[in-house]
């Protein structure tokens, strides 16, 4: 496979550079397992030494980059970091190939694709801030949450090295969904977790740091898109199934980058800036369009004498060329041109010339080898060759119908095809990185030889009149691939810290007071309170002068324990059944009371209004252990200084729906008679 980085070929991501300690193995994590022995072990050891040396160089350059305020020094160090980033990517690709994770080149692949390297990150200590929050805000024993914290850290460690497969995508998506839970539970607009998230730029290798959890989420979403590009680039496009998978992968990548561009502002690194994301979106759309063209070639062999089929292929090739020309124009504009790898720009330019030449080649085949065209088909041909709008009246010159005239026009198209293919070969020779891609040179050379052979067939000895310049082939496609947002709902995850309680109440956005145990005896009229809702069950009303009022229970309290049994996730019916089953000795309850400063309760309920904070479990695809617990809506956004007081912008991977007025189960009334 082919990929490019700053000044060199860019490989896929391998373990990030903060250390090479083996993390816990998770499905979708691509660890550097020494599964082979013999002479490969020696080369692996050499590569590891080179990687460690590059990592030390990156650490030194990174420290200098942060400590200096001199603009020229920072520019020099940034250039050095880009070279180190390129070297690391190459070494990791070679190491991954030795470990047997890179597929061999498939026969039939036309032009190599451009995958994107993953962003790297350093290890992160979740334990300290989470233990402070769990102890200080939630009032829980931190020792009992060691397993949950370790599970979150293991998930992040595995996420740093995802495999280039669907399992790797599921791993990244699971971590992203888990971040949504942690943001809803532990983060407020005025208070962050206090963690410093450290990520390296995918294109330049320059480090970026933010304390906003949105930066972590955005970087993971970027890697989801990048991993889609790597999966698409390694597909076997010599078969229809491979081209279909490649189109799907590049569409998903374009959708991920579009999602980032539309919902993130003031990105702290160049690769996540709006200009870069727009360029990446266009690039992935163009590569998807190229795969569509390849799929049409594989569906059924097109006979040379099938004029209309050849013309459709010509228009499809022209569409691919137009897409790549647009990408090349974007790459040539500042500020993208300052950090886009030169091999990327060159390869995109090569593809634009190659597919434009291919369009002229198929147009020449349609003219020279095609059967005579019926009069009814002439308007369609005139649109392709002459660029005329559809109309019942003739516009401009008609296409030649005589065989000799068709031969001359086809010869003119072949001449443009030859010139374009020669230009593509010249551009290929300019870039040292592309010169090492033998497959690309073979494809370009074969196309040129094919056009020259056809031109020699049409070139007659007594043909002294050169045909006029061949017109451009109008681009048109039968299938225009559009970006598709990542499917977050296909990966079901459970909130790691669900034992803290439902997010509707037990989050850092709310403050509460724990009371109890409160002993309530049953009177002649029951306990004297009315319940409502699920997980947790709410005391909707207290009968004045009843047993509950005398014990100190108040309207708006949430029941969290019944006779020593935690019931934060219990259903309404479960709590009612437990209360009705107690005898004359009464019941011991623990309740929490929301304090001022929390979100106001919803209408008709004492539960805090969820608004855009929570989403339904089915919609966001995140599982929770409670029956009525909703999932958090992902929030994304940051600024350059990560101001804590500024609310982030919202990102909704799926269409939003209004929050339900209450969380009752079907068939449960909003209020029951006093118990």
PDB file of N, CA and C in Angstrom, residues 152-226:
ATOM      1  N   UNK A 152     -11.072   2.288  32.581  1.00  0.00           N
ATOM      2  CA  UNK A 152     -10.998   3.454  31.703  1.00  0.00           C
ATOM      3  C   UNK A 152      -9.575   3.672  31.201  1.00  0.00           C
ATOM      4  N   UNK A 153      -8.585   3.528  32.067  1.00  0.00           N
ATOM      5  CA  UNK A 153      -7.198   3.706  31.653  1.00  0.00           C
ATOM      6  C   UNK A 153      -6.775   2.627  30.664  1.00  0.00           C
ATOM      7  N   UNK A 154      -7.215   1.395  30.875  1.00  0.00           N
ATOM      8  CA  UNK A 154      -6.880   0.323  29.945  1.00  0.00           C
ATOM      9  C   UNK A 154      -7.505   0.565  28.578  1.00  0.00           C
ATOM     10  N   UNK A 155      -8.730   1.083  28.570  1.00  0.00           N
ATOM     11  CA  UNK A 155      -9.397   1.369  27.304  1.00  0.00           C
ATOM     12  C   UNK A 155      -8.656   2.457  26.536  1.00  0.00           C
ATOM     13  N   UNK A 156      -8.208   3.490  27.235  1.00  0.00           N
ATOM     14  CA  UNK A 156      -7.459   4.542  26.541  1.00  0.00           C
ATOM     15  C   UNK A 156      -6.111   4.034  26.046  1.00  0.00           C
ATOM     16  N   UNK A 157      -5.443   3.225  26.849  1.00  0.00           N
ATOM     17  CA  UNK A 157      -4.157   2.688  26.424  1.00  0.00           C
ATOM     18  C   UNK A 157      -4.307   1.834  25.162  1.00  0.00           C
ATOM     19  N   UNK A 158      -5.349   1.023  25.108  1.00  0.00           N
ATOM     20  CA  UNK A 158      -5.581   0.204  23.919  1.00  0.00           C
ATOM     21  C   UNK A 158      -5.961   1.062  22.724  1.00  0.00           C
ATOM     22  N   UNK A 159      -6.675   2.161  22.976  1.00  0.00           N
ATOM     23  CA  UNK A 159      -7.107   3.039  21.897  1.00  0.00           C
ATOM     24  C   UNK A 159      -5.926   3.689  21.184  1.00  0.00           C
ATOM     25  N   UNK A 160      -4.786   3.778  21.832  1.00  0.00           N
ATOM     26  CA  UNK A 160      -3.628   4.423  21.215  1.00  0.00           C
ATOM     27  C   UNK A 160      -3.074   3.619  20.050  1.00  0.00           C
ATOM     28  N   UNK A 161      -3.341   2.330  19.990  1.00  0.00           N
ATOM     29  CA  UNK A 161      -2.793   1.477  18.930  1.00  0.00           C
ATOM     30  C   UNK A 161      -3.897   0.632  18.313  1.00  0.00           C
ATOM     31  N   UNK A 162      -4.845   1.229  17.643  1.00  0.00           N
ATOM     32  CA  UNK A 162      -5.932   0.442  17.048  1.00  0.00           C
ATOM     33  C   UNK A 162      -5.443  -0.319  15.815  1.00  0.00           C
ATOM     34  N   UNK A 163      -5.987  -1.493  15.609  1.00  0.00           N
ATOM     35  CA  UNK A 163      -5.671  -2.254  14.408  1.00  0.00           C
ATOM     36  C   UNK A 163      -6.422  -1.674  13.221  1.00  0.00           C
ATOM     37  N   UNK A 164      -5.865  -1.895  12.026  1.00  0.00           N
ATOM     38  CA  UNK A 164      -6.506  -1.376  10.812  1.00  0.00           C
ATOM     39  C   UNK A 164      -7.597  -2.353  10.361  1.00  0.00           C
ATOM     40  N   UNK A 165      -8.668  -2.343  11.106  1.00  0.00           N
ATOM     41  CA  UNK A 165      -9.768  -3.261  10.841  1.00  0.00           C
ATOM     42  C   UNK A 165     -11.022  -2.714  11.501  1.00  0.00           C
ATOM     43  N   UNK A 166     -12.130  -3.419  11.307  1.00  0.00           N
ATOM     44  CA  UNK A 166     -13.369  -3.024  11.947  1.00  0.00           C
ATOM     45  C   UNK A 166     -13.247  -3.088  13.464  1.00  0.00           C
ATOM     46  N   UNK A 167     -12.444  -4.036  13.968  1.00  0.00           N
ATOM     47  CA  UNK A 167     -12.241  -4.114  15.415  1.00  0.00           C
ATOM     48  C   UNK A 167     -11.553  -2.863  15.938  1.00  0.00           C
ATOM     49  N   UNK A 168     -10.595  -2.330  15.179  1.00  0.00           N
ATOM     50  CA  UNK A 168      -9.954  -1.086  15.590  1.00  0.00           C
ATOM     51  C   UNK A 168     -10.915   0.082  15.599  1.00  0.00           C
ATOM     52  N   UNK A 169     -11.803   0.145  14.614  1.00  0.00           N
ATOM     53  CA  UNK A 169     -12.812   1.204  14.590  1.00  0.00           C
ATOM     54  C   UNK A 169     -13.754   1.085  15.778  1.00  0.00           C
ATOM     55  N   UNK A 170     -14.137  -0.143  16.114  1.00  0.00           N
ATOM     56  CA  UNK A 170     -15.019  -0.333  17.263  1.00  0.00           C
ATOM     57  C   UNK A 170     -14.327   0.088  18.556  1.00  0.00           C
ATOM     58  N   UNK A 171     -13.030  -0.148  18.657  1.00  0.00           N
ATOM     59  CA  UNK A 171     -12.289   0.256  19.847  1.00  0.00           C
ATOM     60  C   UNK A 171     -12.282   1.773  19.996  1.00  0.00           C
ATOM     61  N   UNK A 172     -11.994   2.490  18.905  1.00  0.00           N
ATOM     62  CA  UNK A 172     -11.995   3.957  18.952  1.00  0.00           C
ATOM     63  C   UNK A 172     -13.392   4.499  19.248  1.00  0.00           C
ATOM     64  N   UNK A 173     -14.406   3.898  18.618  1.00  0.00           N
ATOM     65  CA  UNK A 173     -15.775   4.362  18.841  1.00  0.00           C
ATOM     66  C   UNK A 173     -16.220   4.111  20.273  1.00  0.00           C
ATOM     67  N   UNK A 174     -15.832   2.965  20.830  1.00  0.00           N
ATOM     68  CA  UNK A 174     -16.191   2.670  22.215  1.00  0.00           C
ATOM     69  C   UNK A 174     -15.559   3.678  23.172  1.00  0.00           C
ATOM     70  N   UNK A 175     -14.305   4.042  22.924  1.00  0.00           N
ATOM     71  CA  UNK A 175     -13.659   5.034  23.794  1.00  0.00           C
ATOM     72  C   UNK A 175     -14.315   6.405  23.622  1.00  0.00           C
ATOM     73  N   UNK A 176     -14.665   6.757  22.387  1.00  0.00           N
ATOM     74  CA  UNK A 176     -15.334   8.043  22.155  1.00  0.00           C
ATOM     75  C   UNK A 176     -16.676   8.089  22.887  1.00  0.00           C
ATOM     76  N   UNK A 177     -17.459   7.023  22.786  1.00  0.00           N
ATOM     77  CA  UNK A 177     -18.737   6.988  23.493  1.00  0.00           C
ATOM     78  C   UNK A 177     -18.537   7.045  25.003  1.00  0.00           C
ATOM     79  N   UNK A 178     -17.477   6.405  25.479  1.00  0.00           N
ATOM     80  CA  UNK A 178     -17.200   6.456  26.912  1.00  0.00           C
ATOM     81  C   UNK A 178     -16.822   7.867  27.351  1.00  0.00           C
ATOM     82  N   UNK A 179     -16.124   8.600  26.498  1.00  0.00           N
ATOM     83  CA  UNK A 179     -15.792   9.988  26.825  1.00  0.00           C
ATOM     84  C   UNK A 179     -17.054  10.836  26.963  1.00  0.00           C
ATOM     85  N   UNK A 180     -18.072  10.522  26.177  1.00  0.00           N
ATOM     86  CA  UNK A 180     -19.336  11.256  26.290  1.00  0.00           C
ATOM     87  C   UNK A 180     -19.952  11.051  27.664  1.00  0.00           C
ATOM     88  N   UNK A 181     -19.881   9.827  28.180  1.00  0.00           N
ATOM     89  CA  UNK A 181     -20.374   9.570  29.528  1.00  0.00           C
ATOM     90  C   UNK A 181     -19.565  10.335  30.567  1.00  0.00           C
ATOM     91  N   UNK A 182     -18.251  10.311  30.452  1.00  0.00           N
ATOM     92  CA  UNK A 182     -17.412  10.974  31.446  1.00  0.00           C
ATOM     93  C   UNK A 182     -17.610  12.485  31.416  1.00  0.00           C
ATOM     94  N   UNK A 183     -17.821  13.024  30.212  1.00  0.00           N
ATOM     95  CA  UNK A 183     -18.059  14.468  30.109  1.00  0.00           C
ATOM     96  C   UNK A 183     -19.383  14.841  30.771  1.00  0.00           C
ATOM     97  N   UNK A 184     -20.416  14.029  30.544  1.00  0.00           N
ATOM     98  CA  UNK A 184     -21.720  14.323  31.147  1.00  0.00           C
ATOM     99  C   UNK A 184     -21.690  14.176  32.662  1.00  0.00           C
ATOM    100  N   UNK A 185     -20.860  13.277  33.188  1.00  0.00           N
ATOM    101  CA  UNK A 185     -20.854  13.018  34.618  1.00  0.00           C
ATOM    102  C   UNK A 185     -19.870  13.918  35.378  1.00  0.00           C
ATOM    103  N   UNK A 186     -18.691  14.165  34.838  1.00  0.00           N
ATOM    104  CA  UNK A 186     -17.626  14.787  35.615  1.00  0.00           C
ATOM    105  C   UNK A 186     -17.284  16.212  35.203  1.00  0.00           C
ATOM    106  N   UNK A 187     -17.756  16.707  34.066  1.00  0.00           N
ATOM    107  CA  UNK A 187     -17.340  18.006  33.550  1.00  0.00           C
ATOM    108  C   UNK A 187     -18.503  18.977  33.614  1.00  0.00           C
ATOM    109  N   UNK A 188     -18.219  20.209  33.990  1.00  0.00           N
ATOM    110  CA  UNK A 188     -19.195  21.298  33.982  1.00  0.00           C
ATOM    111  C   UNK A 188     -18.638  22.447  33.159  1.00  0.00           C
ATOM    112  N   UNK A 189     -19.481  23.367  32.715  1.00  0.00           N
ATOM    113  CA  UNK A 189     -18.950  24.512  31.964  1.00  0.00           C
ATOM    114  C   UNK A 189     -17.927  25.326  32.735  1.00  0.00           C
ATOM    115  N   UNK A 190     -18.008  25.325  34.038  1.00  0.00           N
ATOM    116  CA  UNK A 190     -17.081  26.129  34.838  1.00  0.00           C
ATOM    117  C   UNK A 190     -15.933  25.313  35.412  1.00  0.00           C
ATOM    118  N   UNK A 191     -15.932  24.014  35.180  1.00  0.00           N
ATOM    119  CA  UNK A 191     -14.902  23.191  35.792  1.00  0.00           C
ATOM    120  C   UNK A 191     -14.554  22.032  34.875  1.00  0.00           C
ATOM    121  N   UNK A 192     -13.251  21.862  34.580  1.00  0.00           N
ATOM    122  CA  UNK A 192     -12.796  20.730  33.789  1.00  0.00           C
ATOM    123  C   UNK A 192     -12.254  19.656  34.715  1.00  0.00           C
ATOM    124  N   UNK A 193     -11.824  18.572  34.132  1.00  0.00           N
ATOM    125  CA  UNK A 193     -11.256  17.494  34.925  1.00  0.00           C
ATOM    126  C   UNK A 193      -9.878  17.844  35.481  1.00  0.00           C
ATOM    127  N   UNK A 194      -9.233  18.830  34.877  1.00  0.00           N
ATOM    128  CA  UNK A 194      -7.880  19.181  35.309  1.00  0.00           C
ATOM    129  C   UNK A 194      -6.803  18.365  34.637  1.00  0.00           C
ATOM    130  N   UNK A 195      -7.174  17.475  33.726  1.00  0.00           N
ATOM    131  CA  UNK A 195      -6.198  16.674  32.994  1.00  0.00           C
ATOM    132  C   UNK A 195      -5.636  17.460  31.824  1.00  0.00           C
ATOM    133  N   UNK A 196      -4.376  17.214  31.499  1.00  0.00           N
ATOM    134  CA  UNK A 196      -3.727  17.848  30.356  1.00  0.00           C
ATOM    135  C   UNK A 196      -3.640  16.816  29.238  1.00  0.00           C
ATOM    136  N   UNK A 197      -4.445  16.993  28.220  1.00  0.00           N
ATOM    137  CA  UNK A 197      -4.477  16.059  27.099  1.00  0.00           C
ATOM    138  C   UNK A 197      -3.416  16.470  26.086  1.00  0.00           C
ATOM    139  N   UNK A 198      -2.544  15.541  25.759  1.00  0.00           N
ATOM    140  CA  UNK A 198      -1.371  15.810  24.931  1.00  0.00           C
ATOM    141  C   UNK A 198      -1.473  14.970  23.666  1.00  0.00           C
ATOM    142  N   UNK A 199      -1.554  15.632  22.504  1.00  0.00           N
ATOM    143  CA  UNK A 199      -1.637  14.949  21.215  1.00  0.00           C
ATOM    144  C   UNK A 199      -0.646  15.567  20.240  1.00  0.00           C
ATOM    145  N   UNK A 200      -0.136  14.740  19.326  1.00  0.00           N
ATOM    146  CA  UNK A 200       0.771  15.210  18.280  1.00  0.00           C
ATOM    147  C   UNK A 200       0.006  15.396  16.981  1.00  0.00           C
ATOM    148  N   UNK A 201       0.366  16.451  16.250  1.00  0.00           N
ATOM    149  CA  UNK A 201      -0.266  16.732  14.970  1.00  0.00           C
ATOM    150  C   UNK A 201       0.045  15.614  13.980  1.00  0.00           C
ATOM    151  N   UNK A 202      -0.969  15.181  13.249  1.00  0.00           N
ATOM    152  CA  UNK A 202      -0.787  14.070  12.318  1.00  0.00           C
ATOM    153  C   UNK A 202       0.060  14.458  11.118  1.00  0.00           C
ATOM    154  N   UNK A 203      -0.008  15.709  10.685  1.00  0.00           N
ATOM    155  CA  UNK A 203       0.700  16.135   9.481  1.00  0.00           C
ATOM    156  C   UNK A 203       2.098  16.668   9.772  1.00  0.00           C
ATOM    157  N   UNK A 204       2.271  17.360  10.873  1.00  0.00           N
ATOM    158  CA  UNK A 204       3.550  18.020  11.150  1.00  0.00           C
ATOM    159  C   UNK A 204       4.304  17.424  12.325  1.00  0.00           C
ATOM    160  N   UNK A 205       3.636  16.687  13.200  1.00  0.00           N
ATOM    161  CA  UNK A 205       4.289  16.154  14.384  1.00  0.00           C
ATOM    162  C   UNK A 205       4.435  17.146  15.516  1.00  0.00           C
ATOM    163  N   UNK A 206       3.950  18.372  15.358  1.00  0.00           N
ATOM    164  CA  UNK A 206       4.053  19.391  16.401  1.00  0.00           C
ATOM    165  C   UNK A 206       3.091  19.046  17.535  1.00  0.00           C
ATOM    166  N   UNK A 207       3.534  19.121  18.791  1.00  0.00           N
ATOM    167  CA  UNK A 207       2.649  18.756  19.908  1.00  0.00           C
ATOM    168  C   UNK A 207       1.633  19.848  20.201  1.00  0.00           C
ATOM    169  N   UNK A 208       0.498  19.438  20.738  1.00  0.00           N
ATOM    170  CA  UNK A 208      -0.546  20.367  21.170  1.00  0.00           C
ATOM    171  C   UNK A 208      -1.128  19.840  22.474  1.00  0.00           C
ATOM    172  N   UNK A 209      -1.442  20.766  23.389  1.00  0.00           N
ATOM    173  CA  UNK A 209      -1.973  20.398  24.693  1.00  0.00           C
ATOM    174  C   UNK A 209      -3.217  21.218  25.000  1.00  0.00           C
ATOM    175  N   UNK A 210      -4.176  20.571  25.622  1.00  0.00           N
ATOM    176  CA  UNK A 210      -5.403  21.239  26.052  1.00  0.00           C
ATOM    177  C   UNK A 210      -5.914  20.546  27.311  1.00  0.00           C
ATOM    178  N   UNK A 211      -6.564  21.303  28.167  1.00  0.00           N
ATOM    179  CA  UNK A 211      -7.219  20.713  29.341  1.00  0.00           C
ATOM    180  C   UNK A 211      -8.686  20.409  29.085  1.00  0.00           C
ATOM    181  N   UNK A 212      -9.193  20.803  27.940  1.00  0.00           N
ATOM    182  CA  UNK A 212     -10.596  20.555  27.614  1.00  0.00           C
ATOM    183  C   UNK A 212     -10.776  19.115  27.158  1.00  0.00           C
ATOM    184  N   UNK A 213     -11.771  18.441  27.722  1.00  0.00           N
ATOM    185  CA  UNK A 213     -12.067  17.078  27.307  1.00  0.00           C
ATOM    186  C   UNK A 213     -12.515  17.035  25.851  1.00  0.00           C
ATOM    187  N   UNK A 214     -13.024  18.142  25.340  1.00  0.00           N
ATOM    188  CA  UNK A 214     -13.425  18.188  23.936  1.00  0.00           C
ATOM    189  C   UNK A 214     -12.231  17.981  23.011  1.00  0.00           C
ATOM    190  N   UNK A 215     -11.042  18.393  23.433  1.00  0.00           N
ATOM    191  CA  UNK A 215      -9.843  18.161  22.627  1.00  0.00           C
ATOM    192  C   UNK A 215      -9.550  16.671  22.517  1.00  0.00           C
ATOM    193  N   UNK A 216      -9.722  15.955  23.604  1.00  0.00           N
ATOM    194  CA  UNK A 216      -9.548  14.505  23.586  1.00  0.00           C
ATOM    195  C   UNK A 216     -10.581  13.858  22.665  1.00  0.00           C
ATOM    196  N   UNK A 217     -11.825  14.285  22.761  1.00  0.00           N
ATOM    197  CA  UNK A 217     -12.872  13.717  21.926  1.00  0.00           C
ATOM    198  C   UNK A 217     -12.636  14.034  20.452  1.00  0.00           C
ATOM    199  N   UNK A 218     -12.237  15.270  20.178  1.00  0.00           N
ATOM    200  CA  UNK A 218     -11.982  15.635  18.790  1.00  0.00           C
ATOM    201  C   UNK A 218     -10.825  14.857  18.191  1.00  0.00           C
ATOM    202  N   UNK A 219      -9.775  14.634  18.977  1.00  0.00           N
ATOM    203  CA  UNK A 219      -8.623  13.874  18.483  1.00  0.00           C
ATOM    204  C   UNK A 219      -9.005  12.428  18.203  1.00  0.00           C
ATOM    205  N   UNK A 220      -9.836  11.853  19.063  1.00  0.00           N
ATOM    206  CA  UNK A 220     -10.290  10.478  18.833  1.00  0.00           C
ATOM    207  C   UNK A 220     -11.162  10.412  17.584  1.00  0.00           C
ATOM    208  N   UNK A 221     -12.026  11.396  17.398  1.00  0.00           N
ATOM    209  CA  UNK A 221     -12.863  11.426  16.204  1.00  0.00           C
ATOM    210  C   UNK A 221     -12.008  11.597  14.950  1.00  0.00           C
ATOM    211  N   UNK A 222     -10.940  12.398  15.042  1.00  0.00           N
ATOM    212  CA  UNK A 222     -10.013  12.537  13.922  1.00  0.00           C
ATOM    213  C   UNK A 222      -9.388  11.180  13.589  1.00  0.00           C
ATOM    214  N   UNK A 223      -8.987  10.432  14.615  1.00  0.00           N
ATOM    215  CA  UNK A 223      -8.377   9.127  14.375  1.00  0.00           C
ATOM    216  C   UNK A 223      -9.373   8.133  13.793  1.00  0.00           C
ATOM    217  N   UNK A 224     -10.652   8.283  14.133  1.00  0.00           N
ATOM    218  CA  UNK A 224     -11.662   7.431  13.515  1.00  0.00           C
ATOM    219  C   UNK A 224     -11.683   7.672  12.001  1.00  0.00           C
ATOM    220  N   UNK A 225     -11.664   8.947  11.608  1.00  0.00           N
ATOM    221  CA  UNK A 225     -11.609   9.250  10.182  1.00  0.00           C
ATOM    222  C   UNK A 225     -10.323   8.775   9.542  1.00  0.00           C
ATOM    223  N   UNK A 226      -9.186   8.972  10.226  1.00  0.00           N
ATOM    224  CA  UNK A 226      -7.901   8.537   9.676  1.00  0.00           C
ATOM    225  C   UNK A 226      -7.844   7.032   9.514  1.00  0.00           C
TER     226      UNK A 226
END
